[in-house]
Amino acid sequence: MSLNPHAQFDETVLEMIEHSPVGAVPNTPSYQDALGRLYASHQVYHNANHKDGHVTVRSLTRLPAFQADNLDALIGGRIAAEALEPNAKIFDRYVASLPAGLHAKAESLRLLVAGRPAHHRKHGGMLAHDPVHSLFLVPGTGPHVGLPGNYLYGSVLQLTAAADAAWAVHLHDSDDGMALCDTPTMAAALDKLQELLASAPFHLKELDALGFRLK
């Protein structure tokens, strides 16, 4: 039996949020106190889909994450980083996973999240690649709400096009909330990505435990 005298009522509030189509609870002192406890313990986030609504972390654990579908092949050394699934296709899969009513809002963020296609240039007859920038999306939140569906978006990126370039992992909410981690190699960046995928959902401020800094 829990020693927390509020545990039963807080559980009722979690269930109420999960059964509400907009993640709402009554605006009374007892319910607002429960929300305060649930936010403080990272069991509830602000809902990106409904203004003034809430979403439980345990409901977000059922959502998929999105990353390059051939990421395992890169980790296993069977493809080069330039062969990763394009960001636009990763974003397509994210949008397709959302309820139809959220598609338009998600599509309005395509350029911000997925960016422009990588360009390939000729230098002295040699084909040069832009630095690698691979998109991923995970359930979560930050100082601001996430994208539609309550998603954070991020990238594993090569900092320059040089073969010995350092890498980084960046993660964003829907506004200017950002967590980042610098890594010396692609392998270290991919390890960090695997940690993020295994840890989601989360609030950006929780990522200091994984070596990220909030910006």
PDB file of C-alpha atoms in Angstrom:
ATOM      1  CA  MET A   1       0.000   0.000   0.000  1.00  0.00           C
ATOM      2  CA  SER A   2       1.307   3.450  -0.894  1.00  0.00           C
ATOM      3  CA  LEU A   3       2.290   5.724   1.999  1.00  0.00           C
ATOM      4  CA  ASN A   4       1.302   8.740  -0.111  1.00  0.00           C
ATOM      5  CA  PRO A   5      -2.051  10.003   1.240  1.00  0.00           C
ATOM      6  CA  HIS A   6      -2.800  11.557  -2.163  1.00  0.00           C
ATOM      7  CA  ALA A   7      -2.002   8.470  -4.262  1.00  0.00           C
ATOM      8  CA  GLN A   8      -5.572   7.292  -4.796  1.00  0.00           C
ATOM      9  CA  PHE A   9      -6.909  10.707  -5.735  1.00  0.00           C
ATOM     10  CA  ASP A  10      -3.928  11.408  -8.010  1.00  0.00           C
ATOM     11  CA  GLU A  11      -4.580   8.112  -9.775  1.00  0.00           C
ATOM     12  CA  THR A  12      -8.191   9.203 -10.287  1.00  0.00           C
ATOM     13  CA  VAL A  13      -6.966  12.437 -11.857  1.00  0.00           C
ATOM     14  CA  LEU A  14      -4.619  10.538 -14.199  1.00  0.00           C
ATOM     15  CA  GLU A  15      -7.498   8.360 -15.345  1.00  0.00           C
ATOM     16  CA  MET A  16      -9.728  11.403 -15.802  1.00  0.00           C
ATOM     17  CA  ILE A  17      -7.135  13.048 -18.054  1.00  0.00           C
ATOM     18  CA  GLU A  18      -6.742   9.875 -20.086  1.00  0.00           C
ATOM     19  CA  HIS A  19     -10.492   9.498 -20.598  1.00  0.00           C
ATOM     20  CA  SER A  20     -11.103  13.158 -21.473  1.00  0.00           C
ATOM     21  CA  PRO A  21     -10.982  13.943 -25.206  1.00  0.00           C
ATOM     22  CA  VAL A  22      -9.148  17.198 -24.408  1.00  0.00           C
ATOM     23  CA  GLY A  23      -7.211  16.102 -21.314  1.00  0.00           C
ATOM     24  CA  ALA A  24      -9.281  18.257 -18.951  1.00  0.00           C
ATOM     25  CA  VAL A  25      -9.966  18.065 -15.207  1.00  0.00           C
ATOM     26  CA  PRO A  26     -12.279  20.216 -13.043  1.00  0.00           C
ATOM     27  CA  ASN A  27     -10.945  23.624 -12.090  1.00  0.00           C
ATOM     28  CA  THR A  28     -11.350  23.150  -8.337  1.00  0.00           C
ATOM     29  CA  PRO A  29      -8.664  23.429  -5.654  1.00  0.00           C
ATOM     30  CA  SER A  30      -8.406  19.708  -4.988  1.00  0.00           C
ATOM     31  CA  TYR A  31      -7.966  18.834  -8.656  1.00  0.00           C
ATOM     32  CA  GLN A  32      -5.530  21.687  -9.234  1.00  0.00           C
ATOM     33  CA  ASP A  33      -3.471  20.571  -6.228  1.00  0.00           C
ATOM     34  CA  ALA A  34      -3.366  17.067  -7.692  1.00  0.00           C
ATOM     35  CA  LEU A  35      -2.230  18.461 -11.037  1.00  0.00           C
ATOM     36  CA  GLY A  36       0.554  20.339  -9.288  1.00  0.00           C
ATOM     37  CA  ARG A  37       1.795  17.110  -7.708  1.00  0.00           C
ATOM     38  CA  LEU A  38       1.542  15.210 -10.990  1.00  0.00           C
ATOM     39  CA  TYR A  39       3.450  17.881 -12.900  1.00  0.00           C
ATOM     40  CA  ALA A  40       6.125  18.033 -10.191  1.00  0.00           C
ATOM     41  CA  SER A  41       6.626  14.261 -10.384  1.00  0.00           C
ATOM     42  CA  HIS A  42       6.716  14.307 -14.225  1.00  0.00           C
ATOM     43  CA  GLN A  43       3.583  12.183 -14.564  1.00  0.00           C
ATOM     44  CA  VAL A  44       1.649  14.809 -16.536  1.00  0.00           C
ATOM     45  CA  TYR A  45       2.615  17.292 -19.276  1.00  0.00           C
ATOM     46  CA  HIS A  46       0.800  20.166 -20.963  1.00  0.00           C
ATOM     47  CA  ASN A  47      -1.103  18.820 -23.945  1.00  0.00           C
ATOM     48  CA  ALA A  48       0.183  19.999 -27.332  1.00  0.00           C
ATOM     49  CA  ASN A  49      -3.103  19.058 -29.009  1.00  0.00           C
ATOM     50  CA  HIS A  50      -5.509  20.948 -26.751  1.00  0.00           C
ATOM     51  CA  LYS A  51      -4.865  24.332 -25.164  1.00  0.00           C
ATOM     52  CA  ASP A  52      -5.227  24.154 -21.374  1.00  0.00           C
ATOM     53  CA  GLY A  53      -5.388  20.350 -21.569  1.00  0.00           C
ATOM     54  CA  HIS A  54      -3.046  17.797 -20.054  1.00  0.00           C
ATOM     55  CA  VAL A  55      -1.555  14.488 -21.152  1.00  0.00           C
ATOM     56  CA  THR A  56      -0.233  11.686 -18.963  1.00  0.00           C
ATOM     57  CA  VAL A  57       3.262  10.362 -19.419  1.00  0.00           C
ATOM     58  CA  ARG A  58       2.039   6.790 -19.249  1.00  0.00           C
ATOM     59  CA  SER A  59      -0.244   7.411 -22.242  1.00  0.00           C
ATOM     60  CA  LEU A  60       2.740   8.762 -24.190  1.00  0.00           C
ATOM     61  CA  THR A  61       4.705   5.580 -23.545  1.00  0.00           C
ATOM     62  CA  ARG A  62       2.345   3.867 -25.993  1.00  0.00           C
ATOM     63  CA  LEU A  63       3.309   6.190 -28.848  1.00  0.00           C
ATOM     64  CA  PRO A  64       5.955   5.221 -31.414  1.00  0.00           C
ATOM     65  CA  ALA A  65       9.214   7.071 -31.949  1.00  0.00           C
ATOM     66  CA  PHE A  66      10.340   7.944 -35.471  1.00  0.00           C
ATOM     67  CA  GLN A  67      13.881   7.759 -36.804  1.00  0.00           C
ATOM     68  CA  ALA A  68      15.537   6.619 -40.011  1.00  0.00           C
ATOM     69  CA  ASP A  69      14.152   3.168 -40.777  1.00  0.00           C
ATOM     70  CA  ASN A  70      17.620   1.912 -41.734  1.00  0.00           C
ATOM     71  CA  LEU A  71      19.323   3.270 -38.625  1.00  0.00           C
ATOM     72  CA  ASP A  72      20.168  -0.269 -37.481  1.00  0.00           C
ATOM     73  CA  ALA A  73      22.022  -0.833 -40.746  1.00  0.00           C
ATOM     74  CA  LEU A  74      24.116   2.278 -40.094  1.00  0.00           C
ATOM     75  CA  ILE A  75      24.859   1.211 -36.523  1.00  0.00           C
ATOM     76  CA  GLY A  76      25.855  -2.209 -37.834  1.00  0.00           C
ATOM     77  CA  GLY A  77      28.179  -0.681 -40.419  1.00  0.00           C
ATOM     78  CA  ARG A  78      26.223  -1.997 -43.420  1.00  0.00           C
ATOM     79  CA  ILE A  79      25.487   1.430 -44.962  1.00  0.00           C
ATOM     80  CA  ALA A  80      27.124   4.853 -44.981  1.00  0.00           C
ATOM     81  CA  ALA A  81      25.515   7.725 -43.083  1.00  0.00           C
ATOM     82  CA  GLU A  82      24.572   9.418 -46.372  1.00  0.00           C
ATOM     83  CA  ALA A  83      22.283   6.450 -47.167  1.00  0.00           C
ATOM     84  CA  LEU A  84      19.979   7.010 -44.180  1.00  0.00           C
ATOM     85  CA  GLU A  85      16.262   7.377 -44.886  1.00  0.00           C
ATOM     86  CA  PRO A  86      15.568  11.010 -45.895  1.00  0.00           C
ATOM     87  CA  ASN A  87      14.119  13.340 -43.286  1.00  0.00           C
ATOM     88  CA  ALA A  88      11.040  13.989 -45.422  1.00  0.00           C
ATOM     89  CA  LYS A  89      10.080  10.314 -45.331  1.00  0.00           C
ATOM     90  CA  ILE A  90      10.602  10.130 -41.572  1.00  0.00           C
ATOM     91  CA  PHE A  91       8.334  13.167 -41.216  1.00  0.00           C
ATOM     92  CA  ASP A  92       5.764  11.535 -43.511  1.00  0.00           C
ATOM     93  CA  ARG A  93       5.535   8.559 -41.152  1.00  0.00           C
ATOM     94  CA  TYR A  94       5.138  10.862 -38.143  1.00  0.00           C
ATOM     95  CA  VAL A  95       2.271  12.777 -39.809  1.00  0.00           C
ATOM     96  CA  ALA A  96       0.561   9.558 -40.894  1.00  0.00           C
ATOM     97  CA  SER A  97       0.540   8.362 -37.269  1.00  0.00           C
ATOM     98  CA  LEU A  98      -1.468  11.385 -36.076  1.00  0.00           C
ATOM     99  CA  PRO A  99      -5.247  11.740 -35.992  1.00  0.00           C
ATOM    100  CA  ALA A 100      -6.494  13.326 -39.222  1.00  0.00           C
ATOM    101  CA  GLY A 101      -7.423  16.534 -37.409  1.00  0.00           C
ATOM    102  CA  LEU A 102      -3.766  17.191 -36.582  1.00  0.00           C
ATOM    103  CA  HIS A 103      -2.329  16.647 -40.064  1.00  0.00           C
ATOM    104  CA  ALA A 104      -2.638  20.249 -41.251  1.00  0.00           C
ATOM    105  CA  LYS A 105      -0.915  21.653 -38.153  1.00  0.00           C
ATOM    106  CA  ALA A 106       1.881  19.089 -38.435  1.00  0.00           C
ATOM    107  CA  GLU A 107       2.348  19.784 -42.146  1.00  0.00           C
ATOM    108  CA  SER A 108       2.718  23.500 -41.420  1.00  0.00           C
ATOM    109  CA  LEU A 109       5.858  22.586 -39.443  1.00  0.00           C
ATOM    110  CA  ARG A 110       7.435  20.375 -42.121  1.00  0.00           C
ATOM    111  CA  LEU A 111      10.126  22.818 -43.235  1.00  0.00           C
ATOM    112  CA  LEU A 112      11.061  23.692 -39.649  1.00  0.00           C
ATOM    113  CA  VAL A 113      11.286  20.054 -38.549  1.00  0.00           C
ATOM    114  CA  ALA A 114      12.414  18.122 -41.622  1.00  0.00           C
ATOM    115  CA  GLY A 115      14.279  20.933 -43.372  1.00  0.00           C
ATOM    116  CA  ARG A 116      15.241  20.996 -47.005  1.00  0.00           C
ATOM    117  CA  PRO A 117      16.627  17.993 -48.891  1.00  0.00           C
ATOM    118  CA  ALA A 118      20.384  17.548 -48.674  1.00  0.00           C
ATOM    119  CA  HIS A 119      22.332  18.884 -51.630  1.00  0.00           C
ATOM    120  CA  HIS A 120      25.239  17.205 -53.345  1.00  0.00           C
ATOM    121  CA  ARG A 121      27.874  19.360 -54.979  1.00  0.00           C
ATOM    122  CA  LYS A 122      30.727  18.823 -57.415  1.00  0.00           C
ATOM    123  CA  HIS A 123      34.158  20.035 -56.363  1.00  0.00           C
ATOM    124  CA  GLY A 124      36.933  19.386 -58.867  1.00  0.00           C
ATOM    125  CA  GLY A 125      34.996  16.507 -60.353  1.00  0.00           C
ATOM    126  CA  MET A 126      34.364  14.940 -56.904  1.00  0.00           C
ATOM    127  CA  LEU A 127      30.873  14.571 -55.460  1.00  0.00           C
ATOM    128  CA  ALA A 128      30.689  16.357 -52.085  1.00  0.00           C
ATOM    129  CA  HIS A 129      27.955  15.657 -49.536  1.00  0.00           C
ATOM    130  CA  ASP A 130      26.447  18.122 -47.130  1.00  0.00           C
ATOM    131  CA  PRO A 131      27.010  17.201 -43.477  1.00  0.00           C
ATOM    132  CA  VAL A 132      24.667  14.425 -42.334  1.00  0.00           C
ATOM    133  CA  HIS A 133      21.506  15.595 -40.553  1.00  0.00           C
ATOM    134  CA  SER A 134      19.108  12.782 -39.603  1.00  0.00           C
ATOM    135  CA  LEU A 135      15.711  13.546 -38.071  1.00  0.00           C
ATOM    136  CA  PHE A 136      14.061  11.755 -35.169  1.00  0.00           C
ATOM    137  CA  LEU A 137      10.880  12.396 -33.170  1.00  0.00           C
ATOM    138  CA  VAL A 138      10.066  11.101 -29.693  1.00  0.00           C
ATOM    139  CA  PRO A 139       7.113  11.625 -27.333  1.00  0.00           C
ATOM    140  CA  GLY A 140       7.756  14.301 -24.730  1.00  0.00           C
ATOM    141  CA  THR A 141       7.688  17.976 -23.849  1.00  0.00           C
ATOM    142  CA  GLY A 142       9.939  20.862 -22.897  1.00  0.00           C
ATOM    143  CA  PRO A 143       9.639  24.392 -21.508  1.00  0.00           C
ATOM    144  CA  HIS A 144       6.984  24.683 -24.230  1.00  0.00           C
ATOM    145  CA  VAL A 145       4.630  22.003 -25.524  1.00  0.00           C
ATOM    146  CA  GLY A 146       5.753  19.551 -28.154  1.00  0.00           C
ATOM    147  CA  LEU A 147       4.639  19.218 -31.753  1.00  0.00           C
ATOM    148  CA  PRO A 148       1.146  17.897 -32.583  1.00  0.00           C
ATOM    149  CA  GLY A 149       0.783  14.491 -30.998  1.00  0.00           C
ATOM    150  CA  ASN A 150       3.020  15.614 -28.085  1.00  0.00           C
ATOM    151  CA  TYR A 151       6.319  15.005 -29.859  1.00  0.00           C
ATOM    152  CA  LEU A 152       9.776  16.473 -29.497  1.00  0.00           C
ATOM    153  CA  TYR A 153      11.892  16.590 -32.635  1.00  0.00           C
ATOM    154  CA  GLY A 154      15.614  16.341 -32.948  1.00  0.00           C
ATOM    155  CA  SER A 155      18.511  15.433 -35.131  1.00  0.00           C
ATOM    156  CA  VAL A 156      21.754  13.541 -35.125  1.00  0.00           C
ATOM    157  CA  LEU A 157      24.087  15.783 -37.074  1.00  0.00           C
ATOM    158  CA  GLN A 158      27.599  15.966 -38.390  1.00  0.00           C
ATOM    159  CA  LEU A 159      28.995  19.397 -37.523  1.00  0.00           C
ATOM    160  CA  THR A 160      31.049  19.758 -40.730  1.00  0.00           C
ATOM    161  CA  ALA A 161      31.451  17.721 -43.902  1.00  0.00           C
ATOM    162  CA  ALA A 162      34.966  16.629 -42.925  1.00  0.00           C
ATOM    163  CA  ALA A 163      35.505  12.900 -42.432  1.00  0.00           C
ATOM    164  CA  ASP A 164      36.810  13.504 -38.896  1.00  0.00           C
ATOM    165  CA  ALA A 165      34.064  15.974 -37.937  1.00  0.00           C
ATOM    166  CA  ALA A 166      32.550  16.008 -34.482  1.00  0.00           C
ATOM    167  CA  TRP A 167      28.849  15.173 -34.159  1.00  0.00           C
ATOM    168  CA  ALA A 168      25.987  16.335 -31.953  1.00  0.00           C
ATOM    169  CA  VAL A 169      22.467  15.399 -30.926  1.00  0.00           C
ATOM    170  CA  HIS A 170      19.888  18.202 -30.677  1.00  0.00           C
ATOM    171  CA  LEU A 171      16.320  17.989 -29.370  1.00  0.00           C
ATOM    172  CA  HIS A 172      13.601  20.684 -29.564  1.00  0.00           C
ATOM    173  CA  ASP A 173      10.095  21.423 -28.328  1.00  0.00           C
ATOM    174  CA  SER A 174       7.646  23.484 -30.427  1.00  0.00           C
ATOM    175  CA  ASP A 175       9.294  26.815 -29.575  1.00  0.00           C
ATOM    176  CA  ASP A 176      12.783  27.718 -28.347  1.00  0.00           C
ATOM    177  CA  GLY A 177      13.255  24.921 -25.815  1.00  0.00           C
ATOM    178  CA  MET A 178      16.339  22.924 -26.793  1.00  0.00           C
ATOM    179  CA  ALA A 179      18.629  20.284 -25.308  1.00  0.00           C
ATOM    180  CA  LEU A 180      21.912  19.354 -26.927  1.00  0.00           C
ATOM    181  CA  CYS A 181      24.820  17.006 -26.475  1.00  0.00           C
ATOM    182  CA  ASP A 182      28.138  17.213 -28.330  1.00  0.00           C
ATOM    183  CA  THR A 183      29.905  13.980 -29.224  1.00  0.00           C
ATOM    184  CA  PRO A 184      33.310  13.337 -30.770  1.00  0.00           C
ATOM    185  CA  THR A 185      32.199  10.675 -33.261  1.00  0.00           C
ATOM    186  CA  MET A 186      29.211   9.369 -35.178  1.00  0.00           C
ATOM    187  CA  ALA A 187      29.238   6.200 -33.077  1.00  0.00           C
ATOM    188  CA  ALA A 188      28.955   8.233 -29.866  1.00  0.00           C
ATOM    189  CA  ALA A 189      26.091  10.294 -31.338  1.00  0.00           C
ATOM    190  CA  LEU A 190      24.226   7.139 -32.346  1.00  0.00           C
ATOM    191  CA  ASP A 191      24.711   5.683 -28.859  1.00  0.00           C
ATOM    192  CA  LYS A 192      23.221   8.877 -27.423  1.00  0.00           C
ATOM    193  CA  LEU A 193      20.265   8.602 -29.801  1.00  0.00           C
ATOM    194  CA  GLN A 194      19.642   5.039 -28.676  1.00  0.00           C
ATOM    195  CA  GLU A 195      19.593   6.256 -25.058  1.00  0.00           C
ATOM    196  CA  LEU A 196      16.989   8.883 -25.951  1.00  0.00           C
ATOM    197  CA  LEU A 197      14.776   6.423 -27.792  1.00  0.00           C
ATOM    198  CA  ALA A 198      14.902   4.027 -24.836  1.00  0.00           C
ATOM    199  CA  SER A 199      14.142   6.803 -22.314  1.00  0.00           C
ATOM    200  CA  ALA A 200      11.154   8.521 -23.979  1.00  0.00           C
ATOM    201  CA  PRO A 201       8.829  10.074 -23.036  1.00  0.00           C
ATOM    202  CA  PHE A 202      10.585  12.775 -21.052  1.00  0.00           C
ATOM    203  CA  HIS A 203      10.783  16.494 -20.332  1.00  0.00           C
ATOM    204  CA  LEU A 204      13.818  18.197 -21.851  1.00  0.00           C
ATOM    205  CA  LYS A 205      15.022  19.260 -18.416  1.00  0.00           C
ATOM    206  CA  GLU A 206      15.326  15.600 -17.416  1.00  0.00           C
ATOM    207  CA  LEU A 207      18.001  15.006 -20.050  1.00  0.00           C
ATOM    208  CA  ASP A 208      20.852  16.312 -17.910  1.00  0.00           C
ATOM    209  CA  ALA A 209      20.996  12.754 -16.595  1.00  0.00           C
ATOM    210  CA  LEU A 210      22.012  11.673 -20.120  1.00  0.00           C
ATOM    211  CA  GLY A 211      24.660  14.383 -20.525  1.00  0.00           C
ATOM    212  CA  PHE A 212      22.521  16.971 -22.344  1.00  0.00           C
ATOM    213  CA  ARG A 213      22.461  20.646 -21.547  1.00  0.00           C
ATOM    214  CA  LEU A 214      19.311  22.759 -21.793  1.00  0.00           C
ATOM    215  CA  LYS A 215      19.631  25.879 -23.902  1.00  0.00           C
TER     216      LYS A 215
END
